[in-house]
Amino acid sequence: MSAYKTDPQIQRDVLEELRLDTRVSETDIGVTVARGVVTLTGTVASWAIKMAAQEAAHRVDGVLDVANDVELKLPGIGVPTDSELAERVRRALAWDDRVPDRQIHTTISRGVVTLEGEVDSAGQRDEAARAIRNVLGVNGVLNRLTVRKGDLGATELHSAISSALQRQAAREAEHVQVDVHDGSVTLTGTIHSWSERRAIIGTIRGTPGVDVIIDELRIDR
């Protein structure tokens, strides 16, 4: 397991992660850390940048929680009405071939998009939110999509996950244990990097019937 990090070390690492993330300009984001809890402040021009900063902070080893206090300041000219935004959001969902757009309904109020409906996997649920992050005028996303309960029992779903890992992330998942209960998947074991973790979780998210992933993986560096 990685050594204990002090708050100043975590702060430096978060700032470095922001600097390396091409979606975020680290000069726009302020970072403070107290007992492993990271607070992000500043002003950005889109919801996508705000979420990218949050994801970057969560990637840093030692971070326990992230408080995202980054504010949105959208350009005054060309900001769409909710009706115009609804059309843009619908197009963005339809253009993403990983999203079952016909199964998704949206409600928009003051730039905040609520997603509702039933999809086949946690991956589709997450991808729907990602698909609309860069739409100009989106101030926030409330993702209320649910995952359809598949026909597979726990044993069959476990087998489907194991097969998917063997096809897509066999090396990364070599020392990972998978426990399945009613659409909830718990991962335990030791891996070597964040990239391995992303590969494993990404593979499982795309498995039909998977609703929740409980990540108890440890990174051994």
mmCIF file of C-alpha atoms in Angstrom:
data_model
loop_
_atom_site.group_PDB
_atom_site.id
_atom_site.type_symbol
_atom_site.label_atom_id
_atom_site.label_comp_id
_atom_site.label_asym_id
_atom_site.label_seq_id
_atom_site.Cartn_x
_atom_site.Cartn_y
_atom_site.Cartn_z
ATOM 1 C CA MET A 1 0.000 0.000 0.000
ATOM 2 C CA SER A 2 1.147 3.600 -0.561
ATOM 3 C CA ALA A 3 2.688 5.544 2.296
ATOM 4 C CA TYR A 4 0.641 8.047 4.265
ATOM 5 C CA LYS A 5 0.537 11.480 2.633
ATOM 6 C CA THR A 6 0.396 14.818 4.393
ATOM 7 C CA ASP A 7 -2.136 17.435 3.307
ATOM 8 C CA PRO A 8 0.557 19.590 1.591
ATOM 9 C CA GLN A 9 1.697 16.528 -0.374
ATOM 10 C CA ILE A 10 -1.872 15.797 -1.450
ATOM 11 C CA GLN A 11 -2.339 19.432 -2.451
ATOM 12 C CA ARG A 12 0.779 19.346 -4.635
ATOM 13 C CA ASP A 13 -0.305 16.079 -6.234
ATOM 14 C CA VAL A 14 -3.818 17.374 -6.986
ATOM 15 C CA LEU A 15 -2.393 20.533 -8.569
ATOM 16 C CA GLU A 16 -0.061 18.392 -10.672
ATOM 17 C CA GLU A 17 -2.950 16.137 -11.736
ATOM 18 C CA LEU A 18 -4.928 19.212 -12.769
ATOM 19 C CA ARG A 19 -1.948 20.532 -14.704
ATOM 20 C CA LEU A 20 -1.616 17.266 -16.609
ATOM 21 C CA ASP A 21 -5.324 16.990 -17.428
ATOM 22 C CA THR A 22 -5.766 18.622 -20.835
ATOM 23 C CA ARG A 23 -9.405 19.392 -20.073
ATOM 24 C CA VAL A 24 -8.532 21.644 -17.124
ATOM 25 C CA SER A 25 -6.433 24.780 -16.775
ATOM 26 C CA GLU A 26 -4.980 24.441 -13.283
ATOM 27 C CA THR A 27 -4.667 28.235 -12.996
ATOM 28 C CA ASP A 28 -8.489 28.441 -12.871
ATOM 29 C CA ILE A 29 -8.799 26.037 -9.945
ATOM 30 C CA GLY A 30 -7.850 26.617 -6.312
ATOM 31 C CA VAL A 31 -7.037 23.587 -4.142
ATOM 32 C CA THR A 32 -7.074 23.327 -0.362
ATOM 33 C CA VAL A 33 -6.720 20.137 1.667
ATOM 34 C CA ALA A 34 -7.682 19.358 5.264
ATOM 35 C CA ARG A 35 -7.293 15.823 6.637
ATOM 36 C CA GLY A 36 -7.471 14.294 3.182
ATOM 37 C CA VAL A 37 -10.555 16.267 2.143
ATOM 38 C CA VAL A 38 -9.918 18.336 -0.998
ATOM 39 C CA THR A 39 -11.852 21.536 -1.680
ATOM 40 C CA LEU A 40 -11.821 22.891 -5.217
ATOM 41 C CA THR A 41 -12.613 26.559 -5.823
ATOM 42 C CA GLY A 42 -12.515 28.982 -8.734
ATOM 43 C CA THR A 43 -14.549 29.809 -11.809
ATOM 44 C CA VAL A 44 -14.745 27.855 -15.076
ATOM 45 C CA ALA A 45 -16.668 28.193 -18.311
ATOM 46 C CA SER A 46 -18.414 24.811 -18.480
ATOM 47 C CA TRP A 47 -19.871 21.975 -16.467
ATOM 48 C CA ALA A 48 -17.499 19.584 -18.251
ATOM 49 C CA ILE A 49 -14.436 21.408 -16.888
ATOM 50 C CA LYS A 50 -15.896 21.418 -13.382
ATOM 51 C CA MET A 51 -16.438 17.656 -13.535
ATOM 52 C CA ALA A 52 -13.009 17.049 -15.068
ATOM 53 C CA ALA A 53 -11.395 18.873 -12.141
ATOM 54 C CA GLN A 54 -13.385 16.753 -9.683
ATOM 55 C CA GLU A 55 -12.377 13.527 -11.421
ATOM 56 C CA ALA A 56 -8.719 14.612 -11.478
ATOM 57 C CA ALA A 57 -8.749 15.222 -7.718
ATOM 58 C CA HIS A 58 -10.311 11.820 -7.042
ATOM 59 C CA ARG A 59 -7.543 10.122 -9.023
ATOM 60 C CA VAL A 60 -4.884 11.263 -6.539
ATOM 61 C CA ASP A 61 -3.808 8.697 -3.971
ATOM 62 C CA GLY A 62 -4.590 9.863 -0.419
ATOM 63 C CA VAL A 63 -7.686 11.888 -1.329
ATOM 64 C CA LEU A 64 -10.632 10.830 0.826
ATOM 65 C CA ASP A 65 -13.335 13.252 -0.297
ATOM 66 C CA VAL A 66 -13.718 16.113 -2.756
ATOM 67 C CA ALA A 67 -15.835 19.218 -2.151
ATOM 68 C CA ASN A 68 -16.389 20.790 -5.563
ATOM 69 C CA ASP A 69 -17.082 24.488 -4.954
ATOM 70 C CA VAL A 70 -15.991 25.514 -8.456
ATOM 71 C CA GLU A 71 -18.488 27.984 -9.930
ATOM 72 C CA LEU A 72 -19.735 28.204 -13.500
ATOM 73 C CA LYS A 73 -19.554 31.455 -15.412
ATOM 74 C CA LEU A 74 -21.042 30.967 -18.842
ATOM 75 C CA PRO A 75 -20.593 33.516 -21.616
ATOM 76 C CA GLY A 76 -23.389 36.069 -21.634
ATOM 77 C CA ILE A 77 -23.856 35.996 -25.403
ATOM 78 C CA GLY A 78 -25.403 32.931 -26.942
ATOM 79 C CA VAL A 79 -26.503 31.228 -23.719
ATOM 80 C CA PRO A 80 -29.446 29.049 -24.829
ATOM 81 C CA THR A 81 -32.905 29.038 -23.343
ATOM 82 C CA ASP A 82 -34.021 25.807 -21.688
ATOM 83 C CA SER A 83 -36.041 24.999 -24.826
ATOM 84 C CA GLU A 84 -32.988 25.471 -27.057
ATOM 85 C CA LEU A 85 -30.850 23.535 -24.594
ATOM 86 C CA ALA A 86 -33.317 20.631 -24.689
ATOM 87 C CA GLU A 87 -32.770 20.331 -28.449
ATOM 88 C CA ARG A 88 -28.978 20.422 -28.056
ATOM 89 C CA VAL A 89 -29.047 17.821 -25.288
ATOM 90 C CA ARG A 90 -31.238 15.515 -27.382
ATOM 91 C CA ARG A 91 -28.826 15.792 -30.322
ATOM 92 C CA ALA A 92 -25.837 15.064 -28.090
ATOM 93 C CA LEU A 93 -27.506 11.925 -26.731
ATOM 94 C CA ALA A 94 -28.487 10.765 -30.224
ATOM 95 C CA TRP A 95 -24.987 11.299 -31.616
ATOM 96 C CA ASP A 96 -23.332 9.098 -28.993
ATOM 97 C CA ASP A 97 -23.692 5.509 -30.205
ATOM 98 C CA ARG A 98 -22.904 4.222 -26.686
ATOM 99 C CA VAL A 99 -26.069 5.824 -25.336
ATOM 100 C CA PRO A 100 -29.562 4.300 -25.801
ATOM 101 C CA ASP A 101 -31.059 7.751 -26.368
ATOM 102 C CA ARG A 102 -34.588 6.501 -27.005
ATOM 103 C CA GLN A 103 -34.659 5.067 -23.485
ATOM 104 C CA ILE A 104 -33.718 8.386 -21.911
ATOM 105 C CA HIS A 105 -36.011 11.307 -21.022
ATOM 106 C CA THR A 106 -34.700 14.730 -20.027
ATOM 107 C CA THR A 107 -36.073 17.625 -18.028
ATOM 108 C CA ILE A 108 -34.275 20.968 -18.098
ATOM 109 C CA SER A 109 -34.667 23.840 -15.651
ATOM 110 C CA ARG A 110 -32.342 26.849 -15.606
ATOM 111 C CA GLY A 111 -29.652 24.886 -17.397
ATOM 112 C CA VAL A 112 -29.773 21.873 -15.076
ATOM 113 C CA VAL A 113 -30.499 18.654 -16.967
ATOM 114 C CA THR A 114 -32.277 15.762 -15.257
ATOM 115 C CA LEU A 115 -31.859 12.366 -16.920
ATOM 116 C CA GLU A 116 -34.532 9.726 -16.307
ATOM 117 C CA GLY A 117 -35.328 6.336 -17.775
ATOM 118 C CA GLU A 118 -34.005 2.788 -17.750
ATOM 119 C CA VAL A 119 -30.748 1.631 -19.365
ATOM 120 C CA ASP A 120 -28.952 -1.701 -19.589
ATOM 121 C CA SER A 121 -25.758 -1.042 -17.614
ATOM 122 C CA ALA A 122 -23.961 1.347 -15.294
ATOM 123 C CA GLY A 123 -21.725 2.192 -18.256
ATOM 124 C CA GLN A 124 -24.662 3.455 -20.308
ATOM 125 C CA ARG A 125 -25.895 5.481 -17.331
ATOM 126 C CA ASP A 126 -22.501 7.165 -16.903
ATOM 127 C CA GLU A 127 -21.975 7.693 -20.626
ATOM 128 C CA ALA A 128 -25.301 9.515 -20.944
ATOM 129 C CA ALA A 129 -24.120 12.119 -18.422
ATOM 130 C CA ARG A 130 -20.729 12.409 -20.140
ATOM 131 C CA ALA A 131 -22.393 12.888 -23.523
ATOM 132 C CA ILE A 132 -24.038 16.143 -22.493
ATOM 133 C CA ARG A 133 -21.328 17.693 -20.299
ATOM 134 C CA ASN A 134 -19.837 19.753 -23.124
ATOM 135 C CA VAL A 135 -23.164 21.111 -24.365
ATOM 136 C CA LEU A 136 -23.052 24.904 -24.060
ATOM 137 C CA GLY A 137 -25.497 26.064 -21.409
ATOM 138 C CA VAL A 138 -25.521 22.925 -19.249
ATOM 139 C CA ASN A 139 -25.080 24.081 -15.644
ATOM 140 C CA GLY A 140 -25.487 20.689 -14.006
ATOM 141 C CA VAL A 141 -26.629 17.122 -14.510
ATOM 142 C CA LEU A 142 -28.913 15.124 -12.217
ATOM 143 C CA ASN A 143 -28.484 11.525 -13.322
ATOM 144 C CA ARG A 144 -31.543 9.570 -12.214
ATOM 145 C CA LEU A 145 -31.241 6.823 -14.794
ATOM 146 C CA THR A 146 -31.800 3.340 -13.421
ATOM 147 C CA VAL A 147 -30.269 0.070 -14.609
ATOM 148 C CA ARG A 148 -32.676 -2.567 -15.867
ATOM 149 C CA LYS A 149 -32.623 -5.766 -13.871
ATOM 150 C CA GLY A 150 -31.411 -8.384 -16.283
ATOM 151 C CA ASP A 151 -32.465 -11.987 -16.588
ATOM 152 C CA LEU A 152 -29.148 -13.228 -15.201
ATOM 153 C CA GLY A 153 -28.870 -14.446 -11.636
ATOM 154 C CA ALA A 154 -25.851 -13.686 -9.470
ATOM 155 C CA THR A 155 -23.935 -16.741 -10.724
ATOM 156 C CA GLU A 156 -24.618 -15.979 -14.387
ATOM 157 C CA LEU A 157 -23.766 -12.284 -13.926
ATOM 158 C CA HIS A 158 -20.524 -13.230 -12.183
ATOM 159 C CA SER A 159 -19.678 -15.475 -15.137
ATOM 160 C CA ALA A 160 -20.470 -12.680 -17.606
ATOM 161 C CA ILE A 161 -18.201 -10.273 -15.713
ATOM 162 C CA SER A 162 -15.384 -12.827 -15.558
ATOM 163 C CA SER A 163 -15.659 -13.416 -19.304
ATOM 164 C CA ALA A 164 -15.600 -9.675 -20.006
ATOM 165 C CA LEU A 165 -12.511 -9.231 -17.827
ATOM 166 C CA GLN A 166 -10.760 -12.089 -19.623
ATOM 167 C CA ARG A 167 -11.497 -10.490 -22.992
ATOM 168 C CA GLN A 168 -10.688 -6.898 -22.130
ATOM 169 C CA ALA A 169 -8.549 -6.669 -18.977
ATOM 170 C CA ALA A 170 -7.128 -10.118 -18.226
ATOM 171 C CA ARG A 171 -3.720 -8.949 -16.988
ATOM 172 C CA GLU A 172 -5.110 -6.139 -14.830
ATOM 173 C CA ALA A 173 -7.741 -8.386 -13.215
ATOM 174 C CA GLU A 174 -5.416 -11.279 -12.418
ATOM 175 C CA HIS A 175 -5.495 -10.668 -8.643
ATOM 176 C CA VAL A 176 -9.002 -9.206 -8.382
ATOM 177 C CA GLN A 177 -11.876 -10.928 -6.593
ATOM 178 C CA VAL A 178 -15.421 -10.231 -7.770
ATOM 179 C CA ASP A 179 -18.518 -10.664 -5.589
ATOM 180 C CA VAL A 180 -21.987 -10.166 -7.087
ATOM 181 C CA HIS A 181 -25.245 -9.588 -5.260
ATOM 182 C CA ASP A 182 -28.467 -8.312 -6.851
ATOM 183 C CA GLY A 183 -26.726 -6.162 -9.488
ATOM 184 C CA SER A 184 -24.153 -4.868 -7.019
ATOM 185 C CA VAL A 185 -20.529 -5.832 -7.711
ATOM 186 C CA THR A 186 -17.850 -5.648 -4.998
ATOM 187 C CA LEU A 187 -14.206 -5.637 -6.084
ATOM 188 C CA THR A 188 -11.381 -6.613 -3.735
ATOM 189 C CA GLY A 189 -7.714 -7.414 -4.215
ATOM 190 C CA THR A 190 -4.472 -5.625 -5.035
ATOM 191 C CA ILE A 191 -3.537 -3.932 -8.299
ATOM 192 C CA HIS A 192 -0.561 -1.820 -9.357
ATOM 193 C CA SER A 193 -1.899 1.456 -10.762
ATOM 194 C CA TRP A 194 -4.842 3.764 -11.326
ATOM 195 C CA SER A 195 -4.822 2.805 -14.997
ATOM 196 C CA GLU A 196 -5.406 -0.839 -14.034
ATOM 197 C CA ARG A 197 -8.264 0.234 -11.783
ATOM 198 C CA ARG A 198 -9.849 2.248 -14.588
ATOM 199 C CA ALA A 199 -9.522 -0.694 -17.005
ATOM 200 C CA ILE A 200 -11.178 -3.115 -14.585
ATOM 201 C CA ILE A 201 -14.003 -0.815 -13.514
ATOM 202 C CA GLY A 202 -14.604 0.338 -17.087
ATOM 203 C CA THR A 203 -14.985 -3.252 -18.237
ATOM 204 C CA ILE A 204 -17.436 -4.119 -15.470
ATOM 205 C CA ARG A 205 -19.492 -0.953 -15.963
ATOM 206 C CA GLY A 206 -20.238 -2.087 -19.502
ATOM 207 C CA THR A 207 -21.626 -5.469 -18.439
ATOM 208 C CA PRO A 208 -25.444 -5.568 -18.785
ATOM 209 C CA GLY A 209 -27.206 -5.882 -15.429
ATOM 210 C CA VAL A 210 -24.449 -4.234 -13.379
ATOM 211 C CA ASP A 211 -25.968 -1.399 -11.355
ATOM 212 C CA VAL A 212 -23.508 -0.534 -8.560
ATOM 213 C CA ILE A 213 -19.757 -1.098 -8.290
ATOM 214 C CA ILE A 214 -18.223 -1.091 -4.812
ATOM 215 C CA ASP A 215 -14.519 -0.465 -5.302
ATOM 216 C CA GLU A 216 -12.396 -1.894 -2.479
ATOM 217 C CA LEU A 217 -9.308 -2.408 -4.633
ATOM 218 C CA ARG A 218 -5.913 -1.503 -3.172
ATOM 219 C CA ILE A 219 -3.039 -0.073 -5.169
ATOM 220 C CA ASP A 220 0.315 -1.633 -4.291
ATOM 221 C CA ARG A 221 3.162 0.573 -5.466
#
